[in-house]
Amino acid sequence: MEKSSGKKNTAVLISGRGSNLRSLIKYSKTKKSLIKIVLVVSDNFSAKGLDYANKSKINNSFIQYSNRKIFEDRLLKLLKKNNVDLICLAGFMKILSGSFIKKFCKPILNIHPSLLPKYKGLNTHNRAVQNKDKFSGATVHIVNEKLDSGRIILQKKVKILRSDTVRSLEKKVLKIEHKIYPKAIIRLLTSF
Ligand code: GAR
């Protein structure tokens, strides 16, 4: 915990584009933010999100994912060094082990592009469009050892129109992801 401001020291884990990271950085810079992003970690050297972290002068690291154990050990060291109280997965495409979750022992949040428990895993928009669903959406949940299955903190729906494609649905859902992730953090941190 950062002593002077009372904000939770937060690490954001990414694998790619980093638009959710960008929205979290934006939120963290607001006066009332409950978090301070102290670390960004990517398992992908070329993740665009690392550029945002650099531009925002946030400490960031690439950790090679050669195997899960080595990755998680290095990650745990970095989290400890930076006194991290909260992890936000933001388009982080690897699965964290139960042992890592236990060892970290503080909340880990994930954002997922579907109305969980529907469509865990990958290709959520494709499945929603193929199945002619009327709604899709995004979910922020606590990470546990089962894929996309932890306690739901916040969820928001979007309508799927007949004219929607996988691409247009992804765009719509992403827009609401950027709104609900900061709200879910506030909900989590004020619910004790
Ligand atoms: C987001 O849609 C996020 O919900 C999804 O990856 C995208 C990352 O975009 N995450 C998952 O599918 C995790 N299973 P971003 O890099 O622009 O934030």
Coordinates of N, CA, C and O and ligand atoms in Angstrom, one line a residue:
M1 N 0.8 -1.2 0.0 CA 0.0 0.0 0.0 C 0.9 1.3 0.0 O 1.8 1.3 0.8
E2 N 0.6 2.2 -0.9 CA 1.3 3.4 -0.9 C 0.9 4.3 0.3 O -0.3 4.6 0.5
K3 N 1.9 4.6 1.2 CA 1.5 5.1 2.5 C 0.9 6.5 2.4 O -0.1 6.8 3.0
S4 N 1.4 7.4 1.6 CA 1.0 8.8 1.6 C -0.4 9.0 1.1 O -1.2 9.7 1.7
S5 N -0.8 8.3 0.0 CA -2.1 8.6 -0.7 C -3.1 7.6 -0.3 O -4.3 7.8 -0.5
G6 N -2.8 6.4 0.3 CA -3.8 5.4 0.6 C -4.3 4.7 -0.7 O -5.2 3.9 -0.6
K7 N -3.6 4.9 -1.8 CA -4.1 4.2 -3.0 C -3.5 2.8 -3.1 O -2.3 2.6 -2.6
K8 N -4.2 1.9 -3.7 CA -3.6 0.5 -3.8 C -2.6 0.5 -4.9 O -2.9 0.9 -6.1
N9 N -1.4 0.0 -4.6 CA -0.4 -0.2 -5.6 C -0.9 -1.3 -6.5 O -1.1 -2.5 -6.1
T10 N -1.0 -1.0 -7.8 CA -1.6 -1.9 -8.8 C -0.6 -2.3 -9.9 O 0.1 -1.4 -10.4
A11 N -0.6 -3.6 -10.2 CA 0.1 -4.0 -11.4 C -0.9 -4.4 -12.5 O -1.9 -5.0 -12.2
V12 N -0.6 -4.0 -13.7 CA -1.5 -4.4 -14.8 C -0.7 -5.4 -15.7 O 0.4 -5.1 -16.1
L13 N -1.3 -6.5 -16.0 CA -0.7 -7.5 -16.9 C -1.3 -7.5 -18.3 O -2.6 -7.5 -18.3
I14 N -0.5 -7.4 -19.3 CA -1.0 -7.3 -20.7 C -0.3 -8.3 -21.6 O 0.7 -8.8 -21.2
S15 N -0.9 -8.5 -22.8 CA -0.3 -9.3 -23.8 C -0.2 -8.6 -25.1 O 0.5 -9.1 -26.0
G16 N -1.0 -7.5 -25.3 CA -1.1 -6.9 -26.6 C -1.4 -5.5 -26.7 O -0.7 -4.6 -26.0
R17 N -2.5 -5.2 -27.3 CA -2.9 -3.8 -27.7 C -2.9 -2.8 -26.5 O -2.4 -1.7 -26.6
G18 N -3.5 -3.2 -25.4 CA -3.4 -2.4 -24.2 C -4.4 -1.3 -24.1 O -4.2 -0.3 -23.4
S19 N -5.6 -1.4 -24.8 CA -6.5 -0.3 -24.7 C -7.2 -0.3 -23.3 O -7.5 0.8 -22.7
N20 N -7.3 -1.5 -22.7 CA -7.8 -1.5 -21.3 C -6.8 -0.9 -20.3 O -7.1 -0.2 -19.4
L21 N -5.5 -1.2 -20.6 CA -4.5 -0.6 -19.8 C -4.6 0.9 -19.9 O -4.5 1.6 -18.9
R22 N -4.8 1.4 -21.1 CA -4.9 2.9 -21.3 C -6.0 3.5 -20.5 O -5.9 4.5 -19.9
S23 N -7.2 2.7 -20.5 CA -8.3 3.3 -19.7 C -8.0 3.2 -18.2 O -8.4 4.1 -17.4
L24 N -7.2 2.2 -17.8 CA -6.9 2.1 -16.3 C -5.9 3.2 -16.0 O -6.0 3.8 -14.9
I25 N -5.0 3.5 -16.9 CA -4.0 4.6 -16.6 C -4.8 5.9 -16.5 O -4.5 6.7 -15.6
K26 N -5.7 6.1 -17.4 CA -6.5 7.3 -17.4 C -7.3 7.5 -16.0 O -7.2 8.5 -15.4
Y27 N -7.9 6.4 -15.6 CA -8.6 6.4 -14.3 C -7.6 6.7 -13.2 O -7.9 7.5 -12.3
S28 N -6.4 6.0 -13.2 CA -5.5 6.2 -12.1 C -5.0 7.6 -12.0 O -4.5 8.0 -10.9
K29 N -5.1 8.4 -13.0 CA -4.6 9.7 -13.0 C -5.7 10.7 -12.5 O -5.5 11.9 -12.3
T30 N -6.9 10.2 -12.3 CA -8.0 11.1 -11.8 C -7.8 11.3 -10.2 O -7.2 10.5 -9.6
K31 N -8.3 12.4 -9.8 CA -8.0 12.8 -8.4 C -8.5 11.8 -7.4 O -7.9 11.5 -6.4
K32 N -9.7 11.2 -7.7 CA -10.4 10.3 -6.8 C -9.9 8.8 -7.0 O -10.5 8.0 -6.3
S33 N -9.0 8.6 -7.8 CA -8.6 7.2 -8.1 C -8.2 6.5 -6.8 O -7.5 7.0 -6.0
L34 N -8.6 5.2 -6.8 CA -8.3 4.4 -5.6 C -7.0 3.6 -5.9 O -6.6 2.8 -5.0
I35 N -6.5 3.7 -7.1 CA -5.3 2.9 -7.4 C -4.1 3.8 -7.9 O -4.3 4.9 -8.4
K36 N -2.9 3.2 -7.7 CA -1.8 3.8 -8.4 C -1.1 2.7 -9.2 O -0.8 1.6 -8.6
I37 N -1.0 2.9 -10.5 CA -0.4 1.8 -11.3 C 1.1 1.9 -11.1 O 1.8 2.9 -11.5
V38 N 1.7 0.9 -10.5 CA 3.2 1.0 -10.2 C 4.0 0.0 -11.1 O 5.2 0.1 -11.1
L39 N 3.2 -0.8 -11.8 CA 4.0 -1.8 -12.6 C 3.1 -2.3 -13.8 O 1.9 -2.5 -13.6
V40 N 3.7 -2.4 -15.0 CA 3.0 -3.0 -16.1 C 3.9 -4.2 -16.5 O 5.1 -4.0 -16.7
V41 N 3.3 -5.3 -16.7 CA 4.1 -6.5 -17.1 C 3.4 -7.1 -18.4 O 2.2 -7.3 -18.4
S42 N 4.3 -7.4 -19.3 CA 3.8 -8.1 -20.5 C 4.6 -9.4 -20.8 O 5.8 -9.5 -20.5
D43 N 3.9 -10.4 -21.3 CA 4.5 -11.6 -21.7 C 4.9 -11.6 -23.2 O 5.4 -12.5 -23.8
N44 N 4.6 -10.4 -23.8 CA 4.9 -10.2 -25.2 C 5.7 -9.0 -25.4 O 5.3 -7.9 -25.0
F45 N 6.9 -9.2 -25.9 CA 7.9 -8.1 -26.0 C 7.4 -6.9 -26.8 O 7.7 -5.8 -26.6
S46 N 6.5 -7.3 -27.9 CA 6.1 -6.2 -28.8 C 4.7 -5.6 -28.4 O 4.1 -4.9 -29.2
A47 N 4.2 -5.9 -27.2 CA 2.9 -5.4 -26.8 C 2.9 -3.9 -26.9 O 3.7 -3.2 -26.3
K48 N 1.8 -3.4 -27.6 CA 1.7 -2.0 -27.8 C 1.5 -1.3 -26.5 O 1.9 -0.1 -26.2
G49 N 0.9 -2.0 -25.6 CA 0.6 -1.5 -24.2 C 1.8 -1.0 -23.5 O 1.8 -0.1 -22.7
L50 N 3.0 -1.7 -23.8 CA 4.2 -1.3 -23.2 C 4.6 0.2 -23.5 O 5.2 0.9 -22.7
D51 N 4.2 0.6 -24.7 CA 4.5 2.0 -25.2 C 3.7 2.9 -24.3 O 4.2 4.0 -23.9
Y52 N 2.4 2.6 -24.0 CA 1.6 3.5 -23.2 C 2.3 3.6 -21.8 O 2.3 4.7 -21.2
A53 N 2.7 2.5 -21.3 CA 3.3 2.5 -20.0 C 4.6 3.4 -20.0 O 4.7 4.2 -19.1
N54 N 5.4 3.2 -21.0 CA 6.6 4.1 -21.1 C 6.2 5.6 -21.2 O 6.8 6.4 -20.5
K55 N 5.2 5.8 -22.1 CA 4.8 7.2 -22.2 C 4.3 7.8 -20.9 O 4.4 9.0 -20.6
S56 N 3.6 7.0 -20.1 CA 3.1 7.4 -18.9 C 4.1 7.3 -17.7 O 3.8 7.5 -16.6
K57 N 5.3 7.0 -18.1 CA 6.4 6.8 -17.1 C 6.1 5.8 -16.0 O 6.4 6.1 -14.8
I58 N 5.5 4.7 -16.4 CA 5.1 3.7 -15.4 C 6.2 2.6 -15.6 O 6.5 2.1 -16.7
N59 N 6.7 2.1 -14.5 CA 7.7 1.1 -14.5 C 7.1 -0.2 -15.2 O 6.0 -0.6 -14.9
N60 N 7.8 -0.7 -16.2 CA 7.2 -1.8 -17.0 C 8.3 -2.8 -17.3 O 9.5 -2.5 -17.5
S61 N 7.8 -4.1 -17.5 CA 8.8 -5.2 -17.8 C 8.1 -6.2 -18.7 O 7.0 -6.4 -18.7
F62 N 9.0 -6.7 -19.6 CA 8.6 -7.8 -20.4 C 9.2 -9.1 -19.7 O 10.4 -9.1 -19.3
I63 N 8.3 -10.1 -19.4 CA 8.9 -11.3 -18.9 C 8.6 -12.4 -19.9 O 7.4 -12.6 -20.3
Q64 N 9.6 -13.1 -20.3 CA 9.5 -14.1 -21.3 C 8.7 -15.3 -20.7 O 9.0 -15.7 -19.6
Y65 N 7.8 -15.8 -21.5 CA 6.9 -16.9 -21.0 C 7.5 -18.2 -21.6 O 6.9 -18.8 -22.6
S66 N 8.6 -18.7 -21.2 CA 9.2 -19.9 -21.7 C 8.5 -21.1 -21.0 O 8.1 -22.1 -21.7
N67 N 8.3 -20.9 -19.7 CA 7.4 -21.9 -19.1 C 6.7 -21.2 -17.9 O 7.2 -20.1 -17.4
R68 N 5.5 -21.7 -17.5 CA 4.7 -21.0 -16.5 C 5.4 -20.7 -15.2 O 5.4 -19.7 -14.6
K69 N 6.1 -21.8 -14.7 CA 6.8 -21.7 -13.4 C 7.8 -20.5 -13.4 O 7.8 -19.7 -12.5
I70 N 8.7 -20.5 -14.4 CA 9.7 -19.5 -14.5 C 9.1 -18.1 -14.6 O 9.4 -17.2 -13.9
F71 N 8.0 -18.0 -15.4 CA 7.4 -16.7 -15.6 C 6.8 -16.3 -14.3 O 7.0 -15.1 -13.9
E72 N 6.1 -17.1 -13.6 CA 5.4 -16.8 -12.4 C 6.3 -16.4 -11.2 O 6.1 -15.5 -10.4
D73 N 7.5 -17.1 -11.2 CA 8.5 -16.8 -10.1 C 9.0 -15.4 -10.4 O 9.2 -14.7 -9.4
R74 N 9.3 -15.1 -11.6 CA 9.9 -13.8 -11.9 C 8.8 -12.7 -11.6 O 9.1 -11.6 -11.1
L75 N 7.6 -13.0 -12.0 CA 6.5 -12.1 -11.8 C 6.3 -11.8 -10.3 O 6.2 -10.7 -9.8
L76 N 6.3 -12.9 -9.5 CA 6.1 -12.7 -8.0 C 7.2 -11.8 -7.4 O 6.9 -11.0 -6.6
K77 N 8.4 -12.0 -7.9 CA 9.5 -11.2 -7.4 C 9.3 -9.7 -7.7 O 9.5 -8.8 -6.8
L78 N 8.9 -9.4 -8.9 CA 8.6 -8.0 -9.3 C 7.4 -7.4 -8.5 O 7.5 -6.3 -8.1
L79 N 6.4 -8.3 -8.3 CA 5.2 -7.8 -7.5 C 5.6 -7.4 -6.1 O 5.2 -6.4 -5.6
K80 N 6.5 -8.3 -5.5 CA 6.9 -8.0 -4.2 C 7.8 -6.8 -4.1 O 7.6 -5.9 -3.2
K81 N 8.7 -6.7 -5.0 CA 9.6 -5.5 -5.1 C 8.8 -4.2 -5.2 O 9.2 -3.2 -4.6
N82 N 7.7 -4.2 -5.9 CA 6.9 -3.0 -6.1 C 5.7 -2.9 -5.1 O 4.9 -2.1 -5.3
N83 N 5.7 -3.7 -4.1 CA 4.7 -3.7 -3.1 C 3.3 -3.7 -3.7 O 2.4 -2.9 -3.3
V84 N 3.0 -4.6 -4.6 CA 1.7 -4.6 -5.3 C 0.6 -5.2 -4.5 O 0.8 -6.3 -3.9
D85 N -0.5 -4.5 -4.4 CA -1.7 -5.0 -3.6 C -2.8 -5.5 -4.5 O -3.7 -6.2 -3.9
L86 N -2.8 -5.2 -5.7 CA -3.9 -5.6 -6.6 C -3.3 -5.8 -8.0 O -2.5 -5.0 -8.5
I87 N -3.7 -6.9 -8.6 CA -3.3 -7.2 -10.0 C -4.6 -7.0 -10.9 O -5.6 -7.6 -10.6
C88 N -4.4 -6.3 -12.0 CA -5.5 -6.3 -13.0 C -5.0 -6.9 -14.3 O -4.0 -6.4 -14.9
L89 N -5.7 -8.0 -14.7 CA -5.3 -8.6 -16.0 C -6.1 -7.8 -17.1 O -7.3 -7.6 -16.9
A90 N -5.4 -7.3 -18.1 CA -6.1 -6.5 -19.1 C -5.6 -7.0 -20.5 O -4.6 -6.5 -21.0
G91 N -6.3 -8.0 -20.9 CA -5.9 -8.6 -22.2 C -4.6 -9.4 -22.0 O -3.8 -9.5 -22.9
F92 N -4.5 -10.0 -20.8 CA -3.4 -10.9 -20.6 C -3.8 -12.3 -20.9 O -4.8 -12.8 -20.4
M93 N -3.1 -12.9 -21.9 CA -3.7 -14.1 -22.5 C -3.1 -15.4 -22.0 O -3.1 -16.5 -22.7
K94 N -2.5 -15.4 -20.8 CA -2.0 -16.6 -20.2 C -2.8 -16.9 -19.0 O -3.4 -16.0 -18.4
I95 N -2.8 -18.2 -18.6 CA -3.6 -18.6 -17.4 C -2.6 -18.7 -16.2 O -1.6 -19.4 -16.3
L96 N -3.0 -18.0 -15.1 CA -2.2 -18.0 -13.9 C -2.5 -19.3 -13.1 O -3.7 -19.7 -13.0
S97 N -1.5 -19.9 -12.5 CA -1.7 -21.1 -11.8 C -2.3 -20.9 -10.4 O -2.2 -19.8 -9.9
G98 N -3.0 -21.9 -9.9 CA -3.5 -21.8 -8.5 C -2.4 -21.5 -7.5 O -2.7 -20.8 -6.6
S99 N -1.3 -22.1 -7.8 CA -0.2 -21.8 -6.8 C 0.3 -20.4 -6.8 O 0.5 -19.8 -5.8
F100 N 0.3 -19.8 -8.0 CA 0.6 -18.3 -8.1 C -0.4 -17.5 -7.4 O -0.1 -16.6 -6.6
I101 N -1.7 -17.8 -7.6 CA -2.8 -17.1 -7.0 C -2.7 -17.1 -5.4 O -2.9 -16.2 -4.7
K102 N -2.4 -18.3 -5.0 CA -2.2 -18.5 -3.5 C -1.1 -17.7 -3.0 O -1.2 -17.1 -2.0
K103 N 0.1 -17.8 -3.7 CA 1.3 -17.1 -3.2 C 1.1 -15.6 -3.2 O 1.5 -14.9 -2.3
F104 N 0.4 -15.1 -4.2 CA 0.2 -13.6 -4.3 C -0.7 -13.2 -3.2 O -0.5 -12.2 -2.5
C105 N -1.8 -14.0 -3.0 CA -2.6 -13.9 -1.8 C -3.4 -12.5 -1.7 O -3.8 -12.2 -0.6
K106 N -3.4 -11.7 -2.7 CA -4.2 -10.5 -2.8 C -5.1 -10.5 -4.0 O -4.9 -11.4 -4.9
P107 N -6.1 -9.6 -4.1 CA -7.0 -9.8 -5.3 C -6.3 -9.6 -6.6 O -5.4 -8.8 -6.9
I108 N -6.9 -10.5 -7.5 CA -6.5 -10.4 -9.0 C -7.8 -10.3 -9.7 O -8.7 -11.1 -9.6
L109 N -7.9 -9.2 -10.6 CA -9.1 -9.0 -11.4 C -8.8 -9.3 -12.8 O -7.7 -9.2 -13.3
N110 N -9.8 -9.7 -13.5 CA -9.7 -10.0 -15.0 C -10.9 -9.3 -15.7 O -12.0 -9.3 -15.1
I111 N -10.6 -8.8 -16.9 CA -11.8 -8.4 -17.7 C -11.9 -9.4 -18.9 O -10.9 -9.8 -19.5
H112 N -13.2 -9.8 -19.1 CA -13.4 -10.8 -20.1 C -14.5 -10.3 -21.1 O -15.6 -9.8 -20.6
P113 N -14.3 -10.5 -22.4 CA -15.3 -9.9 -23.4 C -16.5 -10.8 -23.6 O -16.8 -11.1 -24.8
S114 N -17.3 -11.2 -22.6 CA -18.5 -11.9 -22.7 C -19.3 -11.7 -21.4 O -18.8 -11.2 -20.4
L115 N -20.6 -12.1 -21.5 CA -21.4 -12.1 -20.3 C -21.2 -13.5 -19.6 O -21.9 -14.4 -19.8
L116 N -20.1 -13.5 -18.8 CA -19.8 -14.8 -18.1 C -21.0 -15.2 -17.2 O -21.7 -14.3 -16.7
P117 N -21.3 -16.5 -17.1 CA -20.5 -17.6 -17.4 C -20.6 -18.1 -18.9 O -20.0 -19.1 -19.2
K118 N -21.3 -17.3 -19.7 CA -21.3 -17.6 -21.1 C -20.0 -17.3 -21.8 O -19.4 -16.3 -21.5
Y119 N -19.5 -18.2 -22.6 CA -18.3 -18.0 -23.4 C -17.0 -17.7 -22.7 O -16.4 -16.7 -22.8
K120 N -16.6 -18.7 -21.8 CA -15.3 -18.6 -21.2 C -14.3 -18.9 -22.4 O -14.6 -19.5 -23.4
G121 N -13.1 -18.4 -22.1 CA -12.0 -18.7 -23.1 C -12.0 -17.7 -24.3 O -12.4 -16.6 -24.1
L122 N -11.6 -18.3 -25.4 CA -11.3 -17.4 -26.6 C -12.5 -17.3 -27.6 O -13.5 -18.0 -27.4
N123 N -12.3 -16.3 -28.5 CA -13.3 -16.2 -29.6 C -14.7 -15.9 -29.2 O -15.7 -16.4 -29.7
T124 N -14.9 -15.1 -28.2 CA -16.2 -14.9 -27.6 C -17.1 -14.2 -28.5 O -18.3 -14.6 -28.6
H125 N -16.6 -13.2 -29.3 CA -17.5 -12.4 -30.2 C -18.0 -13.3 -31.3 O -19.1 -13.2 -31.7
N126 N -17.1 -14.1 -31.8 CA -17.4 -15.0 -32.9 C -18.5 -16.0 -32.5 O -19.5 -16.2 -33.2
R127 N -18.4 -16.5 -31.3 CA -19.4 -17.4 -30.8 C -20.8 -16.8 -30.6 O -21.8 -17.3 -30.9
A128 N -20.7 -15.5 -30.1 CA -22.0 -14.8 -29.8 C -22.7 -14.5 -31.2 O -23.9 -14.7 -31.3
V129 N -21.9 -14.1 -32.2 CA -22.5 -13.8 -33.5 C -23.0 -15.1 -34.2 O -24.1 -15.1 -34.7
Q130 N -22.2 -16.1 -34.1 CA -22.6 -17.4 -34.8 C -23.9 -17.9 -34.2 O -24.7 -18.5 -34.9
N131 N -24.0 -17.8 -32.8 CA -25.2 -18.3 -32.1 C -26.4 -17.4 -32.2 O -27.4 -17.6 -31.6
K132 N -26.2 -16.2 -32.9 CA -27.3 -15.2 -33.1 C -27.8 -14.8 -31.7 O -29.0 -14.6 -31.6
D133 N -26.9 -14.6 -30.8 CA -27.3 -14.1 -29.5 C -27.9 -12.7 -29.6 O -27.5 -11.9 -30.5
K134 N -28.8 -12.3 -28.7 CA -29.4 -11.0 -28.8 C -28.5 -10.0 -28.0 O -28.6 -8.8 -28.2
F135 N -27.7 -10.5 -27.0 CA -26.9 -9.6 -26.2 C -25.5 -10.2 -26.1 O -25.3 -11.5 -26.1
S136 N -24.5 -9.3 -25.9 CA -23.2 -9.8 -25.4 C -22.8 -8.8 -24.3 O -23.7 -8.1 -23.8
G137 N -21.6 -8.7 -24.0 CA -21.2 -7.7 -23.0 C -19.8 -8.1 -22.5 O -19.0 -8.8 -23.1
A138 N -19.5 -7.5 -21.3 CA -18.2 -7.7 -20.7 C -18.3 -7.9 -19.2 O -19.3 -7.5 -18.6
T139 N -17.4 -8.6 -18.7 CA -17.4 -9.0 -17.3 C -16.1 -8.7 -16.6 O -15.1 -9.1 -17.1
V140 N -16.1 -8.1 -15.4 CA -14.9 -8.1 -14.6 C -15.1 -9.0 -13.4 O -16.2 -9.0 -12.7
H141 N -14.2 -9.9 -13.2 CA -14.3 -10.9 -12.2 C -13.0 -11.2 -11.4 O -11.9 -10.8 -12.0
I142 N -13.1 -11.7 -10.3 CA -12.0 -12.1 -9.5 C -11.4 -13.4 -10.2 O -12.1 -14.2 -10.7
V143 N -10.0 -13.4 -10.2 CA -9.4 -14.6 -10.8 C -9.2 -15.7 -9.8 O -8.7 -15.4 -8.7
N144 N -9.7 -16.9 -10.1 CA -9.4 -18.0 -9.3 C -8.7 -19.1 -10.2 O -8.3 -18.8 -11.3
E145 N -8.5 -20.3 -9.7 CA -7.7 -21.3 -10.4 C -8.5 -21.8 -11.6 O -7.9 -22.5 -12.5
K146 N -9.8 -21.6 -11.7 CA -10.5 -22.1 -12.9 C -10.7 -20.9 -13.9 O -11.0 -19.8 -13.5
L147 N -10.6 -21.3 -15.2 CA -10.6 -20.2 -16.2 C -11.9 -19.4 -16.2 O -13.0 -20.0 -16.3
D148 N -11.8 -18.1 -16.2 CA -12.9 -17.2 -16.3 C -14.1 -17.6 -15.4 O -15.3 -17.5 -15.8
S149 N -13.8 -18.0 -14.2 CA -14.9 -18.5 -13.3 C -15.0 -17.9 -11.9 O -15.9 -18.2 -11.2
G150 N -14.1 -16.9 -11.6 CA -14.2 -16.3 -10.3 C -15.4 -15.4 -10.1 O -16.1 -15.1 -11.0
R151 N -15.6 -15.0 -8.8 CA -16.7 -14.1 -8.5 C -16.8 -12.9 -9.4 O -15.8 -12.2 -9.6
I152 N -18.0 -12.7 -9.9 CA -18.2 -11.5 -10.8 C -18.4 -10.3 -10.0 O -19.2 -10.2 -9.0
I153 N -17.6 -9.2 -10.4 CA -17.7 -8.0 -9.7 C -18.6 -7.0 -10.4 O -19.4 -6.3 -9.8
L154 N -18.5 -7.0 -11.7 CA -19.4 -6.1 -12.5 C -19.5 -6.7 -14.0 O -18.6 -7.3 -14.5
Q155 N -20.7 -6.5 -14.5 CA -21.0 -7.0 -15.8 C -21.9 -6.0 -16.5 O -22.7 -5.4 -15.9
K156 N -21.7 -5.8 -17.8 CA -22.5 -4.9 -18.6 C -22.9 -5.5 -19.9 O -22.0 -6.0 -20.6
K157 N -24.2 -5.3 -20.3 CA -24.6 -5.9 -21.6 C -24.5 -4.9 -22.7 O -24.7 -3.7 -22.5
V158 N -24.4 -5.4 -23.9 CA -24.7 -4.6 -25.1 C -25.6 -5.4 -26.0 O -25.6 -6.6 -26.0
K159 N -26.4 -4.7 -26.8 CA -27.3 -5.4 -27.7 C -26.5 -5.8 -29.0 O -25.7 -5.1 -29.5
I160 N -26.8 -7.0 -29.5 CA -26.2 -7.4 -30.8 C -27.3 -7.2 -31.8 O -28.4 -7.7 -31.8
L161 N -27.0 -6.3 -32.8 CA -27.9 -6.0 -33.9 C -27.7 -7.1 -35.0 O -26.7 -7.7 -35.1
R162 N -28.7 -7.2 -35.8 CA -28.6 -8.2 -36.9 C -27.5 -7.8 -37.9 O -26.9 -8.6 -38.5
S163 N -27.2 -6.5 -37.9 CA -26.2 -6.0 -38.8 C -24.8 -6.1 -38.2 O -23.8 -5.9 -38.9
D164 N -24.7 -6.5 -36.9 CA -23.4 -6.6 -36.3 C -22.5 -7.7 -36.9 O -23.0 -8.8 -37.2
T165 N -21.2 -7.4 -37.0 CA -20.2 -8.5 -37.3 C -19.4 -8.7 -36.1 O -19.5 -8.0 -35.1
V166 N -18.5 -9.7 -36.2 CA -17.6 -10.0 -35.1 C -16.8 -8.7 -34.8 O -16.6 -8.3 -33.6
R167 N -16.3 -8.0 -35.8 CA -15.5 -6.8 -35.7 C -16.3 -5.7 -35.0 O -15.8 -5.1 -34.1
S168 N -17.5 -5.5 -35.5 CA -18.3 -4.3 -34.9 C -18.7 -4.7 -33.4 O -18.8 -3.8 -32.6
L169 N -19.0 -6.0 -33.2 CA -19.3 -6.3 -31.8 C -18.1 -6.2 -30.9 O -18.2 -5.7 -29.8
E170 N -16.9 -6.5 -31.4 CA -15.7 -6.4 -30.6 C -15.5 -4.9 -30.2 O -15.2 -4.6 -29.0
K171 N -15.8 -4.0 -31.2 CA -15.6 -2.6 -30.9 C -16.6 -2.1 -29.9 O -16.2 -1.4 -29.0
K172 N -17.8 -2.5 -30.0 CA -18.9 -2.1 -29.0 C -18.5 -2.6 -27.6 O -18.7 -1.9 -26.6
V173 N -18.1 -3.9 -27.5 CA -17.8 -4.5 -26.2 C -16.6 -3.8 -25.6 O -16.6 -3.5 -24.4
L174 N -15.6 -3.5 -26.4 CA -14.4 -2.9 -25.9 C -14.7 -1.5 -25.3 O -14.1 -1.2 -24.3
K175 N -15.6 -0.8 -25.9 CA -16.0 0.5 -25.4 C -16.6 0.4 -24.0 O -16.3 1.2 -23.1
I176 N -17.4 -0.6 -23.8 CA -17.9 -0.8 -22.4 C -16.9 -1.4 -21.4 O -16.9 -1.0 -20.3
E177 N -16.0 -2.1 -22.0 CA -14.9 -2.6 -21.1 C -14.1 -1.5 -20.5 O -13.8 -1.5 -19.3
H178 N -13.9 -0.5 -21.3 CA -13.1 0.7 -20.8 C -13.8 1.4 -19.7 O -13.2 2.0 -18.8
K179 N -15.2 1.3 -19.7 CA -16.0 2.0 -18.7 C -16.1 1.2 -17.5 O -16.0 1.7 -16.3
I180 N -16.3 -0.2 -17.6 CA -16.6 -1.0 -16.4 C -15.4 -1.4 -15.6 O -15.5 -1.6 -14.4
Y181 N -14.2 -1.4 -16.2 CA -13.0 -1.8 -15.5 C -12.7 -0.9 -14.3 O -12.7 -1.4 -13.1
P182 N -12.6 0.4 -14.5 CA -12.4 1.3 -13.3 C -13.6 1.2 -12.3 O -13.3 1.2 -11.1
K183 N -14.8 1.1 -12.8 CA -16.0 1.0 -11.9 C -15.9 -0.3 -11.1 O -16.2 -0.3 -9.9
A184 N -15.4 -1.4 -11.7 CA -15.3 -2.7 -10.9 C -14.2 -2.5 -9.9 O -14.4 -3.1 -8.8
I185 N -13.2 -1.8 -10.2 CA -12.1 -1.6 -9.2 C -12.6 -0.9 -8.0 O -12.4 -1.2 -6.8
I186 N -13.4 0.2 -8.3 CA -14.0 1.0 -7.2 C -14.9 0.1 -6.3 O -14.9 0.1 -5.1
R187 N -15.7 -0.7 -7.0 CA -16.7 -1.6 -6.3 C -15.9 -2.6 -5.4 O -16.2 -2.8 -4.3
L188 N -14.8 -3.2 -6.0 CA -14.1 -4.1 -5.2 C -13.4 -3.5 -4.0 O -13.5 -4.0 -2.9
L189 N -12.8 -2.3 -4.2 CA -12.1 -1.7 -3.1 C -12.9 -1.0 -2.1 O -12.4 -0.6 -1.0
T190 N -14.2 -0.8 -2.4 CA -15.0 -0.1 -1.4 C -16.0 -1.1 -0.8 O -16.9 -0.7 0.0
S191 N -15.8 -2.4 -1.1 CA -16.8 -3.3 -0.6 C -16.4 -4.0 0.7 O -17.1 -4.9 1.1
F192 N -15.3 -3.6 1.3 CA -14.9 -4.3 2.5 C -15.6 -3.8 3.7 O -16.0 -2.7 3.8
Ligands
GAR1 C1 -10.1 -7.3 -24.4 O1 -11.3 -7.4 -25.1 C2 -10.2 -8.2 -23.2 O2 -11.5 -8.3 -22.6 C3 -9.7 -9.5 -23.8 O3 -8.7 -9.2 -24.6 C4 -8.9 -7.8 -25.1 C5 -7.7 -7.0 -24.9 O4 -7.7 -5.8 -25.4 N1 -9.3 -10.4 -22.8 C6 -9.5 -11.7 -22.9 O5 -10.0 -12.3 -23.8 C7 -8.9 -12.5 -21.7 N2 -9.4 -13.9 -21.8 P1 -6.8 -4.6 -25.0 O6 -5.3 -5.2 -25.1 O7 -6.9 -3.5 -26.0 O8 -7.1 -4.2 -23.6

